[in-house]
CSV table of C-alpha atoms in Angstrom, one decimal:
chain,number,residue,atom,x,y,z
A,1,MET,CA,-40.0,-78.8,-32.8
A,2,LYS,CA,-42.2,-79.4,-35.8
A,3,ILE,CA,-41.8,-82.6,-37.8
A,4,SER,CA,-41.2,-80.6,-41.0
A,5,SER,CA,-38.2,-78.9,-39.3
A,6,ILE,CA,-36.8,-82.2,-38.3
A,7,PHE,CA,-37.0,-83.5,-41.9
A,8,LEU,CA,-35.1,-80.3,-43.0
A,9,LEU,CA,-32.3,-80.9,-40.5
A,10,ILE,CA,-31.7,-84.5,-41.5
A,11,PRO,CA,-30.3,-83.6,-45.0
A,12,LEU,CA,-28.2,-80.9,-43.4
A,13,CYS,CA,-26.7,-83.3,-40.9
A,14,ILE,CA,-26.0,-85.8,-43.7
A,15,MET,CA,-24.3,-83.1,-45.8
A,16,GLN,CA,-22.2,-82.1,-42.8
A,17,ILE,CA,-21.0,-85.7,-42.1
A,18,ALA,CA,-20.2,-86.2,-45.8
A,19,SER,CA,-18.2,-83.0,-45.8
A,20,GLU,CA,-16.2,-84.0,-42.8
A,21,GLU,CA,-15.5,-87.4,-44.2
A,22,ALA,CA,-14.4,-85.8,-47.5
A,23,SER,CA,-12.1,-83.4,-45.6
A,24,LYS,CA,-10.6,-86.3,-43.7
A,25,LYS,CA,-9.9,-88.2,-46.9
A,26,SER,CA,-8.4,-85.1,-48.5
A,27,VAL,CA,-6.0,-84.6,-45.5
A,28,ALA,CA,-5.1,-88.3,-45.5
A,29,SER,CA,-4.5,-88.2,-49.3
A,30,ALA,CA,-2.3,-85.1,-49.0
A,31,LEU,CA,-0.1,-86.8,-46.3
A,32,SER,CA,0.1,-90.2,-47.9
A,33,PRO,CA,3.2,-91.1,-50.1
A,34,ARG,CA,2.8,-90.6,-53.8
A,35,GLN,CA,2.3,-93.9,-55.6
A,36,PRO,CA,4.8,-94.5,-58.4
A,37,PRO,CA,3.7,-95.3,-62.0
A,38,PRO,CA,3.1,-99.0,-62.4
A,39,TYR,CA,6.5,-99.8,-64.0
A,40,TYR,CA,7.4,-102.5,-61.5
A,41,LYS,CA,6.2,-106.0,-62.0
A,42,PRO,CA,7.4,-109.2,-60.3
A,43,SER,CA,10.1,-111.1,-62.1
A,44,PRO,CA,10.7,-111.2,-65.0
A,45,GLY,CA,8.5,-108.0,-65.0
A,46,ILE,CA,9.6,-106.7,-68.4
A,47,ILE,CA,8.5,-103.1,-69.2
A,48,TYR,CA,9.1,-101.8,-72.8
A,49,TYR,CA,10.5,-98.5,-74.1
A,50,HIS,CA,10.5,-97.4,-77.7
A,51,TYR,CA,12.3,-94.6,-79.5
A,52,GLN,CA,11.9,-93.0,-82.9
A,53,LYS,CA,14.5,-94.1,-85.5
A,54,ASP,CA,16.2,-90.6,-85.7
A,55,ILE,CA,17.0,-90.7,-81.9
A,56,SER,CA,20.5,-91.9,-81.0
A,57,SER,CA,20.0,-95.1,-79.0
A,58,SER,CA,23.4,-95.6,-77.3
A,59,LYS,CA,22.8,-93.2,-74.4
A,60,LEU,CA,19.2,-94.4,-73.9
A,61,LYS,CA,20.4,-98.0,-73.8
A,62,ARG,CA,23.2,-97.2,-71.4
A,63,ILE,CA,20.9,-95.4,-69.0
A,64,PHE,CA,18.3,-98.1,-68.9
A,65,ARG,CA,21.0,-100.8,-68.5
A,66,GLN,CA,22.2,-99.1,-65.3
A,67,ILE,CA,18.7,-98.6,-64.0
A,68,ASN,CA,18.0,-102.3,-64.5
A,69,ARG,CA,21.2,-103.2,-62.7
A,70,PHE,CA,20.8,-101.0,-59.7
A,71,THR,CA,17.0,-101.2,-59.1
A,72,CYS,CA,14.1,-103.8,-59.4
A,73,LEU,CA,12.9,-102.3,-62.7
A,74,ASN,CA,13.4,-104.3,-65.9
A,75,PHE,CA,13.2,-102.1,-69.1
A,76,HIS,CA,13.7,-103.7,-72.5
A,77,GLU,CA,13.8,-102.0,-75.9
A,78,LYS,CA,10.7,-102.5,-78.1
A,79,LYS,CA,12.1,-102.2,-81.7
A,80,ASP,CA,9.2,-102.7,-84.0
A,81,SER,CA,6.6,-100.1,-82.9
A,82,PRO,CA,5.6,-97.7,-80.1
A,83,VAL,CA,4.3,-99.1,-76.8
A,84,GLU,CA,0.5,-99.2,-76.9
A,85,GLY,CA,-2.2,-100.4,-74.6
A,86,GLU,CA,0.2,-101.0,-71.7
A,87,ILE,CA,2.5,-99.1,-69.4
A,88,GLY,CA,5.9,-98.3,-70.8
A,89,ILE,CA,7.8,-95.3,-72.2
A,90,ASN,CA,7.8,-93.9,-75.7
A,91,PHE,CA,10.5,-91.4,-76.7
A,92,GLU,CA,9.7,-88.9,-79.4
A,93,VAL,CA,11.3,-85.9,-81.1
A,94,ASN,CA,9.7,-82.5,-80.6
A,95,GLU,CA,11.3,-79.4,-82.0
A,96,ARG,CA,9.1,-77.0,-80.0
A,97,GLU,CA,9.4,-78.0,-76.3
A,98,ASN,CA,10.6,-80.7,-73.9
A,99,LYS,CA,7.8,-82.5,-72.2
A,100,VAL,CA,7.1,-85.6,-70.1
A,101,SER,CA,3.5,-86.9,-70.0
A,102,LEU,CA,3.7,-89.3,-67.1
A,103,SER,CA,1.3,-92.2,-67.1
A,104,ARG,CA,0.0,-93.9,-63.9
A,105,ASP,CA,-2.3,-96.2,-65.9
A,106,LEU,CA,-1.4,-99.9,-66.6
A,107,LYS,CA,-3.0,-99.5,-70.0
A,108,SER,CA,-1.2,-96.5,-71.4
A,109,PRO,CA,2.5,-95.5,-71.8
A,110,THR,CA,4.4,-92.5,-70.6
A,111,ILE,CA,5.3,-90.1,-73.5
A,112,VAL,CA,8.7,-88.4,-73.4
A,113,SER,CA,8.8,-85.7,-76.1
A,114,LEU,CA,12.2,-83.9,-76.4
A,115,LYS,CA,14.2,-81.7,-78.7
A,116,LYS,CA,16.8,-83.6,-80.8
A,117,ASP,CA,19.8,-82.0,-79.0
A,118,VAL,CA,18.5,-83.2,-75.6
A,119,TYR,CA,18.9,-86.9,-76.7
A,120,ASP,CA,22.5,-86.1,-77.5
A,121,ASN,CA,23.3,-84.8,-74.0
A,122,ASN,CA,23.8,-87.3,-71.2
A,123,ALA,CA,22.8,-85.0,-68.4
A,124,ASN,CA,19.7,-83.6,-70.0
A,125,LEU,CA,18.5,-87.0,-71.2
A,126,SER,CA,19.1,-88.5,-67.7
A,127,PHE,CA,17.1,-85.6,-66.2
A,128,TYR,CA,14.0,-86.3,-68.3
A,129,ILE,CA,14.3,-90.0,-67.8
A,130,GLY,CA,14.3,-89.3,-64.1
A,131,LEU,CA,11.1,-87.3,-64.6
A,132,ALA,CA,9.6,-90.1,-66.6
A,133,LEU,CA,10.3,-92.4,-63.6
A,134,ASP,CA,8.5,-89.9,-61.3
A,135,ILE,CA,11.8,-88.7,-59.6
A,136,ILE,CA,11.6,-85.0,-58.6
A,137,PRO,CA,14.3,-82.4,-59.4
A,138,GLU,CA,16.7,-81.7,-56.4
A,139,VAL,CA,15.4,-78.1,-56.3
A,140,LYS,CA,12.0,-79.4,-55.3
A,141,ARG,CA,13.3,-81.2,-52.2
A,142,HIS,CA,11.5,-80.5,-48.9
A,143,ASP,CA,14.9,-79.6,-47.4
A,144,ARG,CA,16.2,-77.5,-50.2
A,145,GLU,CA,16.4,-74.2,-48.1
A,146,VAL,CA,19.6,-75.4,-46.6
A,147,ASP,CA,21.2,-75.6,-50.0
A,148,VAL,CA,19.5,-73.1,-52.4
A,149,THR,CA,17.2,-70.1,-52.3
A,150,VAL,CA,14.7,-70.3,-55.1
A,151,GLN,CA,13.8,-67.0,-56.9
A,152,MET,CA,10.3,-67.8,-58.1
A,153,ASN,CA,10.0,-64.3,-59.6
A,154,ASN,CA,12.7,-65.4,-62.1
A,155,VAL,CA,10.9,-68.6,-63.2
A,156,GLN,CA,9.0,-68.6,-66.5
A,157,GLU,CA,5.3,-69.5,-66.5
A,158,GLY,CA,4.9,-73.2,-67.1
A,159,PHE,CA,8.2,-74.1,-65.3
A,160,GLU,CA,6.9,-73.5,-61.8
A,161,GLN,CA,6.2,-77.3,-61.5
A,162,TYR,CA,9.9,-77.9,-61.5
A,163,TYR,CA,10.5,-75.5,-58.6
A,164,ASN,CA,7.5,-75.8,-56.3
A,165,VAL,CA,8.7,-77.5,-53.1
A,166,ALA,CA,7.5,-81.0,-52.4
A,167,GLN,CA,6.5,-82.4,-49.0
A,168,LEU,CA,8.5,-85.2,-47.4
A,169,ASP,CA,5.2,-87.0,-46.5
A,170,GLU,CA,4.4,-87.2,-50.2
A,171,ILE,CA,7.9,-87.9,-51.6
A,172,SER,CA,8.8,-90.7,-49.1
A,173,TYR,CA,11.6,-92.2,-51.3
A,174,LEU,CA,13.9,-89.2,-50.3
A,175,VAL,CA,14.3,-90.7,-46.7
A,176,ASP,CA,17.9,-90.8,-45.6
A,177,THR,CA,19.3,-88.9,-48.6
A,178,GLU,CA,20.4,-85.3,-48.9
A,179,PHE,CA,20.7,-82.7,-51.7
A,180,ASP,CA,23.1,-83.9,-54.4
A,181,PHE,CA,24.9,-81.2,-56.5
A,182,LYS,CA,26.3,-83.8,-59.0
A,183,SER,CA,23.0,-85.4,-59.8
A,184,PRO,CA,21.5,-84.7,-63.3
A,185,MET,CA,18.3,-84.0,-61.3
A,186,PHE,CA,19.9,-80.8,-60.2
A,187,PHE,CA,19.5,-78.5,-63.2
A,188,GLY,CA,21.3,-75.2,-63.8
A,189,SER,CA,20.0,-71.9,-62.5
A,190,LYS,CA,19.0,-70.7,-66.0
A,191,PHE,CA,16.5,-73.6,-66.5
A,192,GLY,CA,13.1,-72.1,-67.3
A,193,SER,CA,14.4,-68.6,-66.3
A,194,LYS,CA,13.0,-65.2,-67.2
A,195,ASP,CA,15.4,-63.0,-69.1
A,196,ASN,CA,18.3,-65.3,-68.3
A,197,LYS,CA,18.1,-64.4,-64.6
A,198,PRO,CA,19.1,-67.1,-62.1
A,199,THR,CA,16.2,-69.1,-60.7
A,200,TYR,CA,18.1,-69.9,-57.5
A,201,ASP,CA,21.1,-68.9,-55.4
A,202,VAL,CA,23.4,-71.5,-53.9
A,203,LYS,CA,23.8,-71.2,-50.2
A,204,LEU,CA,25.6,-74.2,-48.6
A,205,TYR,CA,28.1,-75.2,-51.4
A,206,LYS,CA,29.1,-71.6,-52.3
A,207,ASP,CA,32.7,-72.8,-52.9
A,208,TYR,CA,31.7,-75.7,-55.1
A,209,GLU,CA,33.7,-75.6,-58.4
A,210,TYR,CA,32.1,-77.3,-61.5
A,211,PHE,CA,34.2,-79.3,-64.0
A,212,SER,CA,34.3,-77.6,-67.3
A,213,ASN,CA,34.2,-80.9,-69.2
A,214,GLY,CA,32.1,-82.9,-66.6
A,215,VAL,CA,29.1,-84.9,-67.7
A,216,LYS,CA,26.3,-85.5,-65.2
A,217,ILE,CA,25.0,-89.1,-65.1
A,218,LEU,CA,22.6,-90.8,-62.8
A,219,ARG,CA,24.4,-91.2,-59.5
A,220,HIS,CA,24.2,-93.6,-56.5
A,221,ASN,CA,21.4,-91.6,-54.8
A,222,ASP,CA,19.4,-91.3,-58.0
A,223,TYR,CA,19.4,-95.1,-58.3
A,224,LYS,CA,18.6,-95.3,-54.6
A,225,HIS,CA,15.6,-93.0,-55.0
A,226,ILE,CA,14.3,-95.2,-57.9
A,227,PHE,CA,14.9,-98.3,-55.7
A,228,ASN,CA,13.0,-96.7,-52.7
A,229,HIS,CA,10.2,-95.6,-54.9
A,230,TYR,CA,9.5,-98.9,-56.7
A,231,CYS,CA,11.1,-101.9,-55.1
A,232,PRO,CA,9.6,-104.1,-52.4
A,233,MET,CA,11.7,-104.3,-49.2
A,234,THR,CA,12.7,-107.9,-49.1
A,235,ARG,CA,15.5,-107.7,-46.5
A,236,GLU,CA,16.8,-105.4,-43.8
A,237,ASN,CA,19.2,-102.7,-45.1
A,238,ASP,CA,22.3,-103.1,-42.9
A,239,CYS,CA,24.5,-101.3,-45.4
A,240,LYS,CA,26.7,-98.5,-44.1
A,241,ASN,CA,27.4,-95.0,-45.6
A,242,GLY,CA,24.3,-94.9,-47.7
A,243,GLY,CA,24.6,-98.3,-49.4
A,244,TYR,CA,21.6,-100.5,-50.2
A,245,TYR,CA,20.8,-103.9,-51.8
A,246,PRO,CA,19.5,-103.9,-55.4
A,247,PRO,CA,17.4,-107.1,-55.8
A,248,ILE,CA,19.6,-108.9,-58.4
A,249,ASP,CA,22.2,-111.7,-58.1
A,250,GLU,CA,25.1,-109.3,-58.2
A,251,PHE,CA,24.1,-107.8,-54.8
A,252,LYS,CA,22.9,-110.9,-53.0
A,253,SER,CA,25.8,-110.9,-50.6
A,254,LYS,CA,27.1,-107.4,-50.8
A,255,CYS,CA,25.7,-103.8,-50.8
A,256,LYS,CA,25.8,-101.3,-53.7
A,257,CYS,CA,28.2,-98.7,-52.3
A,258,PRO,CA,28.6,-95.0,-53.0
A,259,GLU,CA,31.7,-94.3,-55.1
A,260,HIS,CA,34.3,-93.8,-52.4
A,261,PHE,CA,33.4,-96.8,-50.2
A,262,ASP,CA,34.0,-100.6,-50.3
A,263,GLY,CA,33.4,-103.8,-48.4
A,264,LEU,CA,30.4,-106.1,-48.2
A,265,LYS,CA,28.6,-103.5,-46.1
A,266,CYS,CA,30.3,-100.3,-47.5
A,267,GLN,CA,32.0,-100.0,-44.2
A,268,TYR,CA,35.5,-99.2,-45.6
A,269,LEU,CA,37.0,-96.4,-47.5
A,270,LYS,CA,38.5,-97.4,-50.8
A,271,LYS,CA,42.2,-98.1,-50.6
A,272,ASN,CA,44.7,-95.4,-51.4
A,273,GLU,CA,46.4,-95.7,-54.8
A,274,GLY,CA,49.7,-94.7,-56.3
A,275,GLY,CA,51.6,-92.0,-54.5
A,276,CYS,CA,49.1,-92.1,-51.6
A,277,ILE,CA,49.5,-95.8,-50.6
A,278,SER,CA,51.7,-95.0,-47.6
A,279,GLN,CA,49.2,-92.4,-46.2
A,280,GLU,CA,47.2,-93.1,-43.1
A,281,GLN,CA,43.5,-92.9,-43.9
A,282,GLU,CA,41.9,-92.5,-40.4
A,283,VAL,CA,42.3,-89.1,-38.8
A,284,THR,CA,40.8,-88.0,-35.4
A,285,ALA,CA,39.6,-84.5,-35.0
A,286,LYS,CA,40.1,-83.1,-31.5
A,287,GLU,CA,38.9,-79.8,-29.9
A,288,THR,CA,42.3,-78.3,-30.7
A,289,LYS,CA,43.1,-77.5,-34.3
A,290,ASP,CA,45.4,-79.9,-36.2
A,291,GLU,CA,46.9,-79.6,-39.6
A,292,LEU,CA,47.8,-82.0,-42.4
A,293,ARG,CA,50.2,-81.1,-45.2
A,294,LEU,CA,50.7,-83.5,-48.1
A,295,LYS,CA,52.7,-83.4,-51.3
A,296,VAL,CA,52.0,-86.5,-53.5
A,297,GLY,CA,52.6,-87.8,-57.0
A,298,LYS,CA,50.0,-89.5,-59.1
A,299,GLY,CA,47.5,-91.4,-57.1
A,300,VAL,CA,44.3,-91.2,-55.0
A,301,CYS,CA,44.2,-90.4,-51.3
A,302,TYR,CA,41.1,-91.1,-49.1
A,303,PHE,CA,40.9,-89.6,-45.6
A,304,ARG,CA,38.2,-90.1,-43.0
A,305,ILE,CA,38.3,-87.3,-40.4
A,306,SER,CA,36.2,-88.3,-37.4
A,307,SER,CA,35.2,-86.6,-34.2
A,308,LYS,CA,35.2,-88.7,-31.0
A,309,ASN,CA,33.4,-86.2,-28.8
A,310,ASP,CA,30.0,-86.0,-30.5
A,311,LYS,CA,30.8,-82.7,-32.2
A,312,ASN,CA,30.9,-82.0,-35.9
A,313,VAL,CA,34.1,-81.8,-37.8
A,314,SER,CA,35.4,-78.5,-39.0
A,315,ILE,CA,37.6,-78.6,-42.2
A,316,THR,CA,39.5,-75.6,-43.6
A,317,ILE,CA,41.3,-75.9,-46.9
A,318,GLU,CA,44.4,-73.7,-46.3
A,319,GLN,CA,46.3,-74.2,-49.6
A,320,LEU,CA,45.9,-76.2,-52.8
A,321,VAL,CA,48.2,-76.8,-55.7
A,322,LEU,CA,46.4,-78.8,-58.3
A,323,LYS,CA,47.5,-77.2,-61.6
A,324,ASN,CA,44.0,-77.5,-63.0
A,325,GLY,CA,43.0,-73.9,-63.9
A,326,ASP,CA,40.4,-75.1,-66.4
A,327,CYS,CA,38.7,-77.5,-63.9
A,328,GLU,CA,39.0,-80.6,-66.0
A,329,THR,CA,38.0,-84.0,-64.8
A,330,PHE,CA,41.3,-85.7,-65.9
A,331,LYS,CA,43.4,-83.3,-63.8
A,332,SER,CA,44.0,-83.1,-60.1
A,333,ASN,CA,41.0,-82.3,-57.9
A,334,VAL,CA,39.6,-82.6,-54.4
A,335,GLU,CA,36.2,-83.7,-53.1
A,336,VAL,CA,35.1,-83.2,-49.5
A,337,LEU,CA,32.0,-85.0,-48.2
A,338,VAL,CA,30.8,-82.9,-45.3
A,339,ARG,CA,27.2,-84.2,-45.1
A,340,ASN,CA,25.8,-87.1,-43.0
A,341,ASP,CA,24.7,-88.7,-46.3
A,342,LYS,CA,27.9,-90.1,-47.8
A,343,GLY,CA,26.0,-91.0,-51.0
A,344,ALA,CA,25.5,-87.4,-51.9
A,345,ALA,CA,28.2,-85.4,-53.6
A,346,GLY,CA,30.8,-83.5,-51.6
A,347,ILE,CA,32.2,-80.1,-52.3
A,348,ASN,CA,34.3,-80.2,-55.4
A,349,LEU,CA,37.5,-78.2,-55.6
A,350,CYS,CA,39.7,-78.1,-58.7
A,351,LYS,CA,41.6,-74.7,-58.7
A,352,ASP,CA,44.7,-73.7,-56.8
A,353,LYS,CA,44.1,-72.0,-53.5
A,354,SER,CA,46.4,-69.6,-51.6
A,355,GLU,CA,43.6,-68.3,-49.3
A,356,SER,CA,41.8,-70.5,-46.8
A,357,ILE,CA,38.3,-71.8,-47.3
A,358,SER,CA,36.2,-73.0,-44.4
A,359,LEU,CA,33.7,-75.7,-45.3
A,360,PRO,CA,30.3,-76.3,-43.7
A,361,LYS,CA,30.3,-78.2,-40.4
A,362,LEU,CA,27.5,-80.7,-40.9
A,363,SER,CA,28.8,-84.1,-39.8
A,364,LYS,CA,30.8,-85.9,-37.2
A,365,GLU,CA,32.7,-87.7,-40.0
A,366,VAL,CA,34.1,-86.0,-43.1
A,367,ILE,CA,35.6,-87.8,-46.1
A,368,LEU,CA,38.3,-86.0,-48.1
A,369,VAL,CA,39.3,-87.5,-51.5
A,370,LEU,CA,42.4,-86.1,-53.3
A,371,LYS,CA,42.9,-87.3,-56.9
A,372,SER,CA,46.4,-86.4,-58.1
A,373,TYR,CA,47.2,-86.6,-61.8
A,374,ASP,CA,50.5,-84.6,-61.4
A,375,ASP,CA,53.8,-85.2,-59.6
A,376,ASP,CA,53.6,-82.0,-57.5
A,377,THR,CA,50.1,-82.0,-56.1
A,378,PHE,CA,49.9,-80.3,-52.7
A,379,ILE,CA,47.2,-79.9,-50.1
A,380,LYS,CA,47.2,-78.3,-46.7
A,381,PHE,CA,44.1,-78.4,-44.5
A,382,SER,CA,43.3,-78.0,-40.9
A,383,TYR,CA,40.7,-79.9,-38.9
A,384,GLN,CA,39.1,-79.9,-35.5
A,385,ALA,CA,36.0,-81.0,-33.6
A,386,ALA,CA,33.6,-78.0,-33.5
A,387,PRO,CA,30.1,-77.2,-32.3
A,388,GLU,CA,27.3,-78.1,-34.7
A,389,GLU,CA,26.6,-75.3,-37.2
A,390,VAL,CA,23.7,-76.5,-39.3
A,391,SER,CA,21.2,-79.3,-38.4
A,392,MET,CA,20.9,-81.9,-41.2
A,393,SER,CA,19.0,-85.1,-41.2
A,394,ALA,CA,21.0,-88.3,-41.6
């Protein structure tokens, strides 16, 4: 081989090696967890947010107060002027569009620019604050196909970012949680839709009934996602039923529990109340079908229906008398937690039922919560241990 040919090959080899290294870095980058914006600082770690004077402050303050309580973040209001030259969040009014410009730079703030009516709506404001904290919408979850089918043909241009599925390797803070229908991060099917056509169809919770006067606020799993995304793990999480330890004095010796659980480790159901006090809470599902009928006055009943043979629990609602035709939160209702993740919302039922409804068989333990605001609330449901129907991660 001629010397000139050798000199020609050397640059080609160098280029090939460089290309392979770049490819490896690209793959590694694609699979590595997304780094959060630099909102977290060690104690006292104050991060400021500022809002324009014509924005109602009460909802903002309440949301950040709860975020500070249940995570390691420490947001404080900056009253005199917008945040400049450092990380933080500025809230502005924009009459044309709703937009979040997320900063990942220690020297510049995130800008949340929303229409005036969004600031007056708890659910919508919570959603955009979630985006400002780098929390993805539920519809983007890697495991969404179990719960919803997205119709991308019905999504407006510019809104695809809210629907494109995320990878679990990238969004690692979702570990051990499941899709939550009550989270404000789960927007309605007309969000960013073309010609008012639905952007997704609900698959798993087809029988879910929404409260007509319900207000979506950040829930247990939303705070847990923020905690997982930002907070250093300083202790082993030995909490049960989806609990965790926020790093503040209030939770030094006890877990933060999902709403239906209690105890230092969230190991117990909350106690029955009112007309339900005499009811046994623990129920065993066997391979033969059993039935429970219950007529109660005002009170709250908690049931844990467990399988002892390593099979999932099958629940069928045979009859309901709730006297809540308008599905209002202050009237009788039922919630059934059928998932492995007990921090995620269950199936909500608020209307009378005379025909049976079979619920998804997803877990070896089902929690049924009956809230009765009337003297003649009635429920009849059957239960048994049944083969697994849908595979869901814990």
